[in-house]
Coordinates of C-alpha atoms in Angstrom, one line a residue:
M146 CA 239.0 189.1 24.4
K147 CA 240.4 185.8 25.7
D148 CA 239.1 184.4 22.2
G149 CA 240.7 187.6 20.3
F150 CA 237.6 189.2 19.6
V151 CA 237.9 193.1 19.9
K152 CA 235.1 195.2 19.9
V153 CA 236.1 198.3 17.3
A154 CA 234.1 201.3 16.8
C155 CA 233.8 204.0 13.5
V156 CA 232.5 207.3 14.6
T157 CA 230.9 209.8 11.9
P158 CA 230.0 213.0 14.8
E159 CA 228.5 215.5 14.4
V160 CA 230.7 218.1 12.7
R161 CA 230.5 221.9 12.4
V162 CA 232.8 223.8 9.4
A163 CA 235.8 225.1 11.5
D164 CA 233.8 225.2 14.7
V165 CA 236.9 223.0 16.9
G166 CA 234.6 223.8 19.8
F167 CA 231.4 221.7 18.9
N168 CA 233.6 219.2 17.8
V169 CA 234.9 218.2 20.4
E170 CA 232.6 218.5 22.0
E171 CA 230.9 215.8 20.0
T172 CA 234.1 213.7 19.3
I173 CA 234.5 213.4 23.6
K174 CA 231.0 212.7 23.7
R175 CA 231.4 209.7 20.9
A176 CA 233.6 208.7 22.7
L177 CA 232.1 207.9 26.3
E178 CA 229.8 206.6 24.3
A179 CA 232.1 204.3 23.0
G180 CA 234.0 203.3 25.4
A181 CA 231.0 202.7 27.5
A182 CA 229.7 200.0 24.9
G183 CA 232.8 197.9 25.2
A184 CA 234.7 199.6 22.1
K185 CA 239.2 199.2 22.5
V186 CA 239.4 200.1 19.1
I187 CA 237.5 204.1 18.4
V188 CA 238.0 205.5 14.9
F189 CA 237.3 209.1 14.4
P190 CA 237.1 210.8 10.8
E191 CA 239.7 212.6 8.9
L192 CA 240.5 215.8 10.5
N193 CA 237.5 215.9 12.4
L194 CA 238.3 218.4 14.8
T195 CA 238.0 220.9 12.7
S196 CA 236.3 219.3 9.7
Y197 CA 237.7 217.9 6.7
T198 CA 236.3 221.1 4.5
C199 CA 237.7 223.6 6.0
G200 CA 240.0 224.9 2.4
D201 CA 242.8 228.2 3.6
L202 CA 241.0 228.3 6.6
F203 CA 244.1 225.3 7.2
F204 CA 246.1 228.3 7.7
Q205 CA 244.7 230.4 10.1
E206 CA 247.1 230.2 13.2
R207 CA 243.7 230.2 15.7
L208 CA 242.2 227.2 14.2
L209 CA 245.6 224.9 14.3
R210 CA 246.0 226.7 17.6
N211 CA 242.0 225.8 18.3
A212 CA 243.0 221.7 17.3
R213 CA 245.7 221.2 19.2
E214 CA 243.9 223.0 22.7
G215 CA 240.4 220.9 21.3
L216 CA 243.2 216.8 20.9
I217 CA 244.3 217.5 24.8
R218 CA 241.1 218.7 25.9
V219 CA 239.9 214.8 23.6
A220 CA 242.6 213.5 25.8
E221 CA 241.9 214.8 29.1
A222 CA 237.8 214.2 28.9
T223 CA 238.4 210.0 27.8
K224 CA 241.0 209.4 30.1
S225 CA 238.2 206.4 31.4
V226 CA 237.5 205.2 28.3
D227 CA 239.4 202.2 27.9
A228 CA 240.1 202.2 24.0
L229 CA 243.0 203.4 21.4
L230 CA 241.0 205.6 19.9
F231 CA 242.2 207.5 16.6
V232 CA 241.1 211.8 16.3
G233 CA 241.6 213.5 13.3
L234 CA 243.0 216.9 13.0
P235 CA 245.6 219.3 11.5
L236 CA 249.4 219.5 12.9
A237 CA 251.4 222.4 12.4
V238 CA 255.4 221.2 12.6
E239 CA 258.6 222.7 11.6
G240 CA 256.8 225.1 9.5
E241 CA 255.1 222.0 7.9
L242 CA 251.2 221.2 8.4
Y243 CA 250.0 217.6 8.3
N244 CA 246.7 216.0 7.9
V245 CA 247.5 213.4 11.0
A246 CA 245.9 210.9 12.4
A247 CA 246.1 211.0 16.6
A248 CA 246.8 207.8 18.6
L249 CA 245.5 208.3 22.1
N250 CA 245.0 205.1 25.1
H251 CA 243.8 206.8 28.3
G252 CA 244.6 210.1 28.1
R253 CA 247.9 209.9 26.6
I254 CA 248.8 210.9 23.1
L255 CA 251.0 207.9 21.5
G256 CA 251.4 209.4 18.1
F257 CA 250.5 211.2 15.6
V258 CA 250.0 208.7 11.8
T259 CA 250.7 211.5 9.4
K260 CA 248.6 211.0 6.0
S261 CA 251.2 209.7 3.1
F262 CA 248.8 210.3 -0.1
L263 CA 247.7 213.6 -0.5
P264 CA 245.1 214.0 -3.1
N265 CA 245.2 217.0 -5.4
Y266 CA 242.5 216.4 -8.1
G267 CA 239.1 217.1 -9.0
E268 CA 237.4 217.8 -6.1
F269 CA 240.6 217.7 -3.6
Y270 CA 243.4 220.2 -3.3
E271 CA 245.2 218.9 -0.3
M272 CA 248.5 220.0 -1.5
R273 CA 247.8 223.2 -1.3
Q274 CA 247.6 223.0 2.4
F275 CA 249.0 219.7 3.6
A276 CA 252.5 218.0 3.0
E277 CA 253.6 214.7 3.2
G278 CA 254.6 212.7 5.9
P279 CA 258.2 212.2 6.8
S280 CA 259.1 209.1 5.1
E281 CA 260.4 207.8 8.9
P282 CA 259.5 208.5 12.2
R283 CA 260.7 211.7 14.1
D284 CA 260.7 212.3 17.4
I285 CA 258.7 216.0 18.1
V286 CA 257.5 217.7 21.3
F287 CA 253.9 218.2 21.8
E288 CA 253.3 220.6 25.0
G289 CA 255.7 219.2 26.6
E290 CA 255.4 215.3 25.7
V291 CA 258.0 214.1 23.3
V292 CA 255.9 212.4 20.7
P293 CA 256.2 210.4 17.8
L294 CA 255.7 211.3 14.2
G295 CA 255.2 210.1 10.8
T296 CA 253.3 206.9 8.9
K297 CA 255.3 204.1 9.9
L298 CA 254.0 203.7 13.2
L299 CA 252.0 200.2 15.0
F300 CA 250.2 200.4 18.2
C301 CA 250.7 197.0 20.3
A302 CA 248.3 196.1 22.9
S303 CA 250.1 195.0 26.0
K304 CA 247.3 192.5 26.8
L305 CA 246.7 191.1 23.9
E306 CA 249.5 190.1 21.9
S307 CA 247.2 189.4 18.6
L308 CA 245.6 193.5 18.5
I309 CA 248.7 195.0 16.3
V310 CA 246.8 198.7 15.2
G311 CA 248.0 200.6 12.4
A312 CA 246.1 203.6 10.7
E313 CA 246.0 205.4 7.3
I314 CA 244.2 208.2 6.5
C315 CA 241.6 208.2 3.4
E316 CA 243.5 208.2 -0.1
D317 CA 246.6 206.4 1.2
L318 CA 244.0 203.2 0.7
W319 CA 242.9 204.7 -2.6
S320 CA 246.9 204.6 -3.4
P321 CA 248.1 201.5 -5.7
I322 CA 250.7 200.8 -2.3
P323 CA 249.0 201.6 0.8
P324 CA 250.6 202.1 3.7
S325 CA 248.8 199.6 5.8
I326 CA 250.0 196.4 3.2
E327 CA 253.4 197.4 4.9
M328 CA 251.9 197.7 8.4
A329 CA 250.0 194.3 8.0
L330 CA 253.6 193.2 6.6
E331 CA 254.7 193.8 9.8
G332 CA 252.0 192.1 12.2
A333 CA 249.0 195.0 12.1
T334 CA 246.1 192.9 12.5
V335 CA 243.8 196.0 12.5
I336 CA 243.5 198.8 10.0
A337 CA 242.3 201.8 11.3
N338 CA 241.7 204.6 7.8
L339 CA 240.5 207.8 9.1
S340 CA 238.5 209.2 6.0
A341 CA 236.6 212.0 4.1
S342 CA 236.0 210.8 1.1
N343 CA 232.8 212.2 -0.6
E344 CA 229.6 210.5 -2.5
L345 CA 229.2 210.5 -5.9
V346 CA 227.2 208.0 -8.1
G347 CA 228.1 204.8 -8.1
K348 CA 231.0 205.5 -5.2
E349 CA 229.1 203.6 -2.3
A350 CA 229.8 200.5 -4.0
Y351 CA 233.2 201.3 -5.1
R352 CA 234.4 201.7 -1.7
E353 CA 232.6 199.0 0.3
E354 CA 234.8 196.9 -2.3
L355 CA 237.4 198.6 -2.1
V356 CA 237.8 198.3 1.6
K357 CA 236.9 194.7 1.7
G358 CA 239.3 193.7 -1.0
Q359 CA 242.2 195.7 0.9
A360 CA 241.2 193.4 4.1
A361 CA 241.1 190.6 1.8
R362 CA 244.9 191.5 0.2
I363 CA 246.0 192.0 3.7
I364 CA 244.0 189.5 5.6
C365 CA 243.1 192.1 8.3
G366 CA 240.4 193.9 10.3
Y367 CA 239.7 197.2 8.4
L368 CA 237.9 199.9 10.6
Y369 CA 236.7 203.1 8.2
A370 CA 235.5 206.4 9.7
N371 CA 233.9 208.5 7.4
A372 CA 233.4 211.8 7.3
G373 CA 229.3 213.1 7.4
S374 CA 226.5 215.6 6.4
G375 CA 228.1 217.9 8.2
E376 CA 230.8 218.7 6.1
S377 CA 230.4 221.6 4.0
T378 CA 228.4 221.0 0.8
T379 CA 229.7 223.6 -1.7
D380 CA 231.1 221.5 -3.9
V381 CA 230.4 218.5 -2.5
V382 CA 228.9 216.2 -0.6
F383 CA 230.0 213.2 2.8
G384 CA 227.4 210.7 3.9
G385 CA 228.9 209.6 6.7
H386 CA 229.5 205.7 5.2
N387 CA 231.1 204.1 7.8
L388 CA 232.8 200.3 7.3
I389 CA 234.3 197.6 8.9
A390 CA 235.7 194.6 7.3
E391 CA 237.7 191.1 7.7
N392 CA 239.7 189.5 5.9
G393 CA 237.2 189.7 2.6
S394 CA 233.9 190.2 4.4
L395 CA 231.8 192.9 5.2
L396 CA 231.0 192.7 9.5
A397 CA 229.0 196.2 9.8
E398 CA 228.0 199.4 7.2
G399 CA 227.1 202.5 9.1
E400 CA 223.5 204.1 7.3
R401 CA 224.8 206.9 4.9
F402 CA 223.8 210.4 5.6
V403 CA 223.3 209.9 9.6
E404 CA 226.0 209.9 12.3
G405 CA 226.5 207.6 14.8
I406 CA 229.0 204.9 15.5
T407 CA 229.2 201.9 13.9
Y408 CA 229.9 198.7 15.8
S409 CA 231.5 195.0 15.3
E410 CA 234.2 192.8 16.5
I411 CA 237.3 192.0 14.8
D412 CA 238.7 188.1 15.6
T413 CA 242.6 188.9 16.1
K414 CA 243.5 185.1 16.6
R415 CA 241.3 184.2 13.5
I416 CA 243.2 186.5 11.5
L417 CA 246.5 185.3 12.7
T418 CA 245.9 182.0 11.9
E419 CA 244.6 182.4 8.2
R420 CA 248.1 184.3 7.9
Q421 CA 250.3 181.4 9.1
K422 CA 248.2 179.0 7.0
N423 CA 248.8 181.6 3.5
T424 CA 253.1 181.0 2.2
T425 CA 252.7 183.6 -0.1
F426 CA 252.0 186.4 3.1
Q427 CA 255.3 186.5 4.5
T428 CA 256.6 189.0 6.9
N429 CA 259.2 190.9 6.2
G430 CA 263.1 190.2 8.3
K431 CA 263.4 193.5 9.2
R432 CA 261.1 196.0 10.7
A433 CA 261.2 199.5 10.0
L434 CA 257.9 200.5 11.5
R435 CA 257.9 201.8 15.6
R436 CA 255.5 199.7 17.8
I437 CA 254.3 201.8 20.5
P438 CA 252.9 199.6 23.6
F439 CA 248.9 201.2 24.5
D440 CA 247.4 199.4 27.4
I441 CA 243.0 197.8 27.8
E442 CA 242.0 195.4 29.8
F443 CA 241.2 192.0 29.3
A444 CA 238.1 191.4 29.2
E445 CA 235.4 189.1 27.4
T446 CA 233.9 190.7 24.7
T447 CA 230.5 190.9 23.9
L448 CA 229.5 189.7 20.0
S449 CA 227.5 191.3 17.6
R450 CA 228.3 190.2 14.7
T451 CA 226.5 187.3 13.4
F452 CA 227.4 183.5 11.9
K453 CA 225.5 181.6 10.2
R454 CA 223.8 178.4 10.8
L455 CA 224.9 176.8 7.5
P456 CA 228.7 178.3 7.0
F457 CA 229.0 176.6 3.6
V458 CA 225.3 178.0 2.3
P459 CA 224.9 180.9 0.1
M460 CA 222.0 183.0 2.3
D461 CA 221.0 185.0 -0.5
Q462 CA 219.0 182.9 -3.3
T463 CA 220.3 183.7 -6.1
E464 CA 224.0 183.5 -5.5
M465 CA 222.8 180.2 -4.1
N466 CA 221.9 179.0 -7.5
C467 CA 224.8 180.5 -9.3
R468 CA 227.5 178.5 -6.5
C469 CA 224.7 175.3 -7.1
E470 CA 225.2 175.4 -10.9
E471 CA 229.0 176.3 -10.5
I472 CA 229.5 173.6 -8.0
L473 CA 228.1 170.9 -9.9
E474 CA 230.3 171.7 -13.0
L475 CA 233.4 171.7 -10.9
Q476 CA 232.1 168.3 -10.1
A477 CA 231.6 167.1 -13.5
R478 CA 234.7 168.9 -14.8
G479 CA 237.0 166.8 -12.5
L480 CA 234.9 163.3 -13.3
C481 CA 235.6 164.4 -17.6
K482 CA 239.7 164.8 -16.6
R483 CA 239.9 161.2 -15.2
L484 CA 237.3 159.4 -17.4
R485 CA 239.5 161.5 -20.7
H486 CA 242.4 160.1 -18.9
I487 CA 242.2 156.3 -18.8
G488 CA 239.5 156.4 -22.2
G489 CA 236.8 155.9 -19.5
K490 CA 233.2 155.7 -21.3
K491 CA 231.1 153.4 -18.2
V492 CA 231.1 154.6 -14.7
V493 CA 229.8 152.3 -11.8
L494 CA 227.9 153.8 -8.6
G495 CA 225.9 152.4 -6.7
I496 CA 222.2 154.2 -6.0
S497 CA 220.2 154.4 -2.9
G498 CA 218.3 156.7 -3.2
G499 CA 219.6 158.9 -0.6
L500 CA 221.2 162.2 -0.9
D501 CA 224.8 161.6 -1.8
S502 CA 224.2 159.0 -4.0
T503 CA 221.9 161.0 -5.8
L504 CA 224.3 163.8 -6.3
A505 CA 226.8 161.9 -7.6
L506 CA 224.5 160.7 -9.9
M507 CA 223.4 164.2 -11.0
V508 CA 227.4 164.5 -11.4
V509 CA 227.9 161.3 -13.3
A510 CA 224.9 162.4 -16.2
K511 CA 226.5 166.1 -16.4
A512 CA 230.0 165.1 -16.9
F513 CA 228.9 162.5 -19.2
D514 CA 226.5 165.6 -21.1
Y515 CA 229.9 167.1 -21.7
L516 CA 231.9 164.5 -22.5
E517 CA 229.0 163.7 -25.5
L518 CA 228.7 159.7 -23.7
D519 CA 225.6 158.0 -24.3
K520 CA 224.5 157.9 -20.7
K521 CA 223.3 153.7 -21.1
G522 CA 227.3 154.0 -20.1
I523 CA 226.2 155.1 -16.4
I524 CA 225.6 151.9 -14.9
A525 CA 223.5 152.9 -11.6
I526 CA 223.0 150.0 -9.3
T527 CA 220.4 149.7 -7.0
M528 CA 221.2 146.9 -4.1
P529 CA 218.2 146.1 -1.9
A530 CA 219.1 144.3 1.8
F531 CA 218.0 144.3 5.0
G532 CA 216.9 147.7 5.8
T533 CA 216.1 148.9 2.3
T534 CA 212.3 150.7 2.4
D535 CA 209.7 150.6 -0.1
R536 CA 210.1 154.2 -0.6
T537 CA 214.2 154.8 -1.5
Y538 CA 213.7 151.7 -3.6
Q539 CA 211.6 153.0 -5.9
N540 CA 213.2 156.8 -5.4
A541 CA 216.4 155.1 -6.5
C542 CA 214.8 153.7 -9.6
E543 CA 212.5 156.2 -10.8
L544 CA 215.8 158.9 -11.0
V545 CA 217.9 156.6 -12.9
K546 CA 215.3 156.0 -15.5
G547 CA 214.7 160.0 -15.4
I548 CA 218.5 160.2 -15.9
G549 CA 218.5 157.7 -18.9
A550 CA 221.2 155.5 -17.5
T551 CA 221.3 151.8 -17.5
L552 CA 219.3 150.5 -13.6
R553 CA 220.4 147.2 -12.6
E554 CA 219.8 145.6 -9.7
I555 CA 222.1 143.4 -7.9
N556 CA 219.9 142.1 -4.0
I557 CA 222.4 141.3 -1.6
K558 CA 220.9 139.6 1.2
E559 CA 221.4 135.8 -0.1
A560 CA 225.6 137.2 0.2
V561 CA 225.5 138.8 3.2
L562 CA 223.7 135.3 4.7
Q563 CA 226.5 133.1 3.1
H564 CA 229.0 135.5 4.9
F565 CA 227.3 135.8 7.4
A566 CA 227.3 132.0 7.9
D567 CA 231.6 131.9 6.7
I568 CA 232.2 134.1 9.8
N569 CA 229.9 132.6 12.0
Q570 CA 228.2 135.9 12.5
D571 CA 224.3 135.2 13.9
P572 CA 222.1 137.2 11.3
E573 CA 220.1 138.2 15.0
L574 CA 223.1 140.4 16.1
H575 CA 222.4 144.0 14.9
D576 CA 225.9 144.6 15.2
V577 CA 228.3 146.7 13.6
T578 CA 229.3 143.1 12.0
Y579 CA 226.0 143.0 10.7
E580 CA 226.2 146.6 9.1
N581 CA 229.6 146.2 8.2
S582 CA 229.1 143.5 5.8
Q583 CA 226.2 145.0 4.1
A584 CA 228.8 147.4 2.9
R585 CA 231.5 146.1 2.4
E586 CA 229.5 142.7 -0.1
R587 CA 228.4 146.6 -2.0
T588 CA 231.2 147.7 -2.8
Q589 CA 232.7 144.5 -3.4
V590 CA 229.5 144.0 -6.1
L591 CA 230.4 147.8 -7.8
M592 CA 233.9 146.5 -8.4
D593 CA 233.5 143.4 -9.6
V594 CA 230.6 145.2 -11.9
A595 CA 233.6 147.6 -12.9
N596 CA 236.1 145.1 -14.0
Q597 CA 233.3 143.3 -16.0
E598 CA 232.3 146.9 -17.7
G599 CA 235.0 148.5 -17.8
G600 CA 234.2 151.3 -16.1
L601 CA 235.1 153.9 -13.2
V602 CA 233.4 153.2 -9.6
I603 CA 232.4 156.6 -8.3
G604 CA 232.5 157.5 -4.6
T605 CA 229.2 159.3 -3.0
G606 CA 230.4 159.9 0.1
D607 CA 230.4 163.6 1.2
M608 CA 233.0 165.5 3.7
S609 CA 230.8 165.3 7.0
E610 CA 231.0 161.4 7.3
L611 CA 234.5 161.6 6.0
A612 CA 235.1 163.9 8.9
L613 CA 233.3 162.0 11.4
G614 CA 234.4 158.8 10.0
W615 CA 230.8 157.6 9.9
A616 CA 232.0 155.3 6.4
T617 CA 233.0 151.4 6.3
Y618 CA 236.3 151.0 6.4
N619 CA 236.6 149.3 2.8
G620 CA 233.4 149.8 2.3
D621 CA 231.5 153.3 1.5
H622 CA 234.8 154.6 2.0
M623 CA 236.6 153.1 -1.2
S624 CA 236.0 154.1 -4.8
M625 CA 237.9 154.6 -7.8
Y626 CA 236.5 158.5 -7.8
G627 CA 234.9 160.5 -5.3
V628 CA 232.5 163.3 -6.7
N629 CA 231.3 164.1 -3.2
A630 CA 234.6 164.1 -1.4
S631 CA 234.6 167.6 -0.4
I632 CA 231.1 168.7 -0.7
P633 CA 229.1 169.1 3.5
K634 CA 226.0 167.2 3.9
T635 CA 224.1 170.5 4.3
L636 CA 225.6 171.6 0.6
V637 CA 224.5 168.2 -0.2
R638 CA 220.4 168.5 0.4
H639 CA 220.6 172.1 -1.4
L640 CA 222.6 170.9 -4.1
V641 CA 219.5 168.5 -5.0
T642 CA 216.8 170.9 -3.7
Y643 CA 218.5 173.3 -6.4
Y644 CA 218.4 170.7 -9.3
A645 CA 214.4 169.7 -8.6
G646 CA 214.5 173.7 -9.1
V647 CA 215.6 173.2 -12.8
W648 CA 214.4 169.7 -13.4
E649 CA 211.7 170.3 -16.4
D650 CA 210.2 167.1 -15.9
E651 CA 207.4 167.7 -13.1
K652 CA 207.7 164.0 -11.9
M653 CA 211.3 163.2 -11.4
A654 CA 211.4 166.8 -9.8
K655 CA 208.9 165.9 -7.0
V656 CA 211.2 162.0 -6.6
L657 CA 214.3 164.9 -5.8
L658 CA 212.8 167.2 -3.6
D659 CA 211.2 163.3 -1.8
I660 CA 214.8 162.9 -1.5
V661 CA 215.6 165.8 0.5
D662 CA 212.6 165.3 3.1
T663 CA 213.8 161.4 3.5
P664 CA 215.4 161.2 7.0
V665 CA 219.9 160.2 6.1
S666 CA 220.4 156.4 6.9
P667 CA 222.7 154.0 5.4
E668 CA 219.5 151.1 5.6
L669 CA 221.8 148.6 7.5
I670 CA 219.4 147.6 9.9
P671 CA 215.7 146.5 9.7
A672 CA 213.2 148.4 8.8
K673 CA 209.8 149.1 10.9
D674 CA 206.4 148.7 8.7
G675 CA 208.5 150.3 6.2
E676 CA 209.8 153.2 7.8
I677 CA 213.3 153.8 8.0
V678 CA 214.5 152.7 12.4
Q679 CA 217.8 153.5 11.6
K680 CA 218.2 157.7 11.2
T681 CA 222.2 158.4 11.1
E682 CA 221.5 162.6 12.3
D683 CA 220.0 160.6 16.4
L684 CA 223.2 158.5 16.0
V685 CA 226.1 161.2 15.2
G686 CA 224.0 164.3 15.8
P687 CA 221.9 167.0 13.4
Y688 CA 224.4 168.0 10.6
E689 CA 223.9 171.3 10.8
L690 CA 226.0 171.1 13.8
H691 CA 228.7 169.3 13.1
D692 CA 229.3 171.2 9.8
F693 CA 229.3 174.7 11.8
F694 CA 231.9 172.2 14.2
L695 CA 233.9 171.3 10.6
Y696 CA 234.0 174.9 9.0
Y697 CA 235.4 176.9 11.8
F698 CA 238.2 173.8 13.2
L699 CA 239.4 173.7 10.0
R700 CA 238.4 177.0 7.7
F701 CA 240.2 178.9 11.1
G702 CA 241.0 176.3 13.4
Y703 CA 238.9 177.4 16.5
D704 CA 239.7 176.3 19.4
T705 CA 236.8 174.2 20.6
E706 CA 235.9 176.6 23.6
K707 CA 235.1 179.2 21.0
I708 CA 233.2 177.2 18.2
L709 CA 231.0 176.8 21.7
R710 CA 230.6 180.0 21.8
I711 CA 229.8 181.3 18.7
A712 CA 227.5 178.0 18.0
K713 CA 225.6 179.5 20.9
L714 CA 224.9 182.3 18.9
A715 CA 224.1 180.7 16.2
F716 CA 221.4 178.6 17.0
A717 CA 220.3 180.4 19.9
G718 CA 216.6 179.3 20.1
E719 CA 217.1 176.0 18.7
Y720 CA 219.6 174.1 20.6
E721 CA 220.2 174.5 24.0
E722 CA 223.8 174.9 25.0
E723 CA 223.9 171.4 26.5
T724 CA 223.5 169.6 23.6
I725 CA 225.6 171.9 21.2
R726 CA 228.3 170.8 24.1
K727 CA 227.5 167.0 23.2
W728 CA 228.1 167.0 19.8
L729 CA 231.1 169.1 19.8
K730 CA 232.8 166.2 22.2
I731 CA 231.8 163.9 19.6
F732 CA 232.7 166.2 16.8
T733 CA 235.9 166.0 18.5
R734 CA 236.1 162.1 19.4
R735 CA 235.5 161.3 16.3
F736 CA 237.3 163.5 14.0
F737 CA 240.3 162.4 15.6
S738 CA 239.9 159.0 16.1
Q739 CA 238.4 158.3 12.3
Q740 CA 241.7 160.3 11.1
F741 CA 243.0 156.8 9.8
K742 CA 239.6 156.9 7.1
R743 CA 240.6 159.8 5.7
S744 CA 244.7 159.2 5.1
C745 CA 243.4 156.4 2.5
L746 CA 241.0 158.6 0.6
P747 CA 239.9 158.0 -3.6
D748 CA 241.0 161.1 -5.4
G749 CA 238.7 163.4 -5.3
V750 CA 237.8 167.1 -6.5
K751 CA 238.1 169.7 -4.0
V752 CA 235.4 172.3 -4.7
G753 CA 235.7 175.0 -1.3
S754 CA 237.5 176.2 0.6
V755 CA 237.5 173.8 3.1
A756 CA 238.8 170.0 2.2
L757 CA 239.6 166.8 3.4
S758 CA 242.4 165.0 1.4
P759 CA 245.6 164.1 3.3
R760 CA 247.0 165.2 -0.6
G761 CA 246.3 168.4 -0.3
D762 CA 244.5 170.5 2.5
W763 CA 244.4 167.8 5.5
R764 CA 247.5 166.2 7.0
M765 CA 247.2 164.6 10.2
P766 CA 248.9 161.9 12.1
S767 CA 246.3 159.1 12.2
D768 CA 247.1 158.5 16.3
A769 CA 247.1 162.3 16.9
V770 CA 244.5 162.4 20.9
S771 CA 241.6 164.3 21.1
D772 CA 242.2 165.3 25.1
G773 CA 244.2 168.3 24.9
F774 CA 241.4 169.3 21.8
S775 CA 237.8 168.2 24.0
I776 CA 236.1 171.0 25.4

């Protein structure tokens, strides 16, 4: 748990209505099972020791006494379970009957959390049996021990500062102001909900959205344990729909109408990082909730939750298509505003036959459509040099023609050779000067043609290149507006692929797909037998790894050791640990050493939650060192 991952469990045990003895044994069995599986927070459904659907049997002294005795048995039997347990039962206190969640830890009863909102509509009539909990916690005596009772209770792990747990009961979540809001504002990173939510047509999806929405709103882990099919079906049916969510994402979901345990892991440190970054999530100065410590052992959590290899790219194809269209529109609309502002009707961009310049051209064409401008005002310049291959050259030319833009070819070989002579550079020495001289010459050409045409130079570099500093300073690093500045390389590839799928011209679609299949290269080193020699991913590493590192480093502030751990899971079977470790070290070193290039980026629209603009999302000193961040 040192990296903040805490294994959690939502349990739907088999129940018999009003059979406390049976229900207690099932609760113990499932608690031991979840504990043996490593769960550190275990949540049972609402009133699970008696069953939820007892009706007026809740007024029977025998049932209430059995529930109290049953709770003691559960506590005794779970002494060895290294977890915080929440068990539901009716509790009679000083003439009032409460619907409570009992918090247990190593055989101790830590507190009774009372239900705040009692539904009394439709199929629910809880006010007939139960009273609302006290507005402020109070101490009661339970079997000779003083135990707090109320809604304002938080349970804090003594050995893991990031694990603070609050509890609410069923309808509390469905109310306008759930108690979990105050709990989160006072530090709760995990909310347990003991629920008995019956099934209705369409309710499954609504319940899921409700849980995800609350987890997102209060930036927490949310554990929703629901009553199952053993409840009475006199008028309603229960499905045991268990849900585990984290900050808006559903991590795990139990199968309905099947008793069992749903597991996942909550990343408590990620939750704290998200809250620290969110300036509207402000904790209350005054602490109104009572904090109760509990003990769990410090251990590394075995992870069952999955991590996408391509975190910037949706897995579902339908969602992917919608996302691509939205991203392209955002990019194009940003450019539209800039062109309107300056009264521009022309743009200039370099076109290489590679992914980035292809996407930039697509964006520019879309912007010109929105503005109803003549696409002849798109001046796309191909600038062959020493490493240009026929494949990329032909693809670039065909693409520009297909768009209907103006194609210009300016061969820069002689200009670069003259520059080599001016600075006494050996043309046979293929070093960084050899490469960057070509990149800077291309940028000079674009800038000067823009002056001639009264146009705007469009930058084509992507966010992955910016993260690694894989750009020539004052070369391809510079432009007048960078449309791809917040698009990672893995997403660029999918965007171009998407465009190929929706382009009605079959010939142009083939050109786009060939561009997707072309190795990523700046083409600054002479080709061999007409083939690209300089392959970027051979030099700086696979972009799918770097984008993975970038996402978790920037979006959630993960430590590099934690990134390595989840990368090993995400890329299992594709990369060995040493390979991932090698490229992670390179990513960290380059990300820190190349900040000076990002500190003076041109404007460019932000389209996702991760961006590197020095004016917006990422403000980092150029002289920060990476030593303390390396693995």
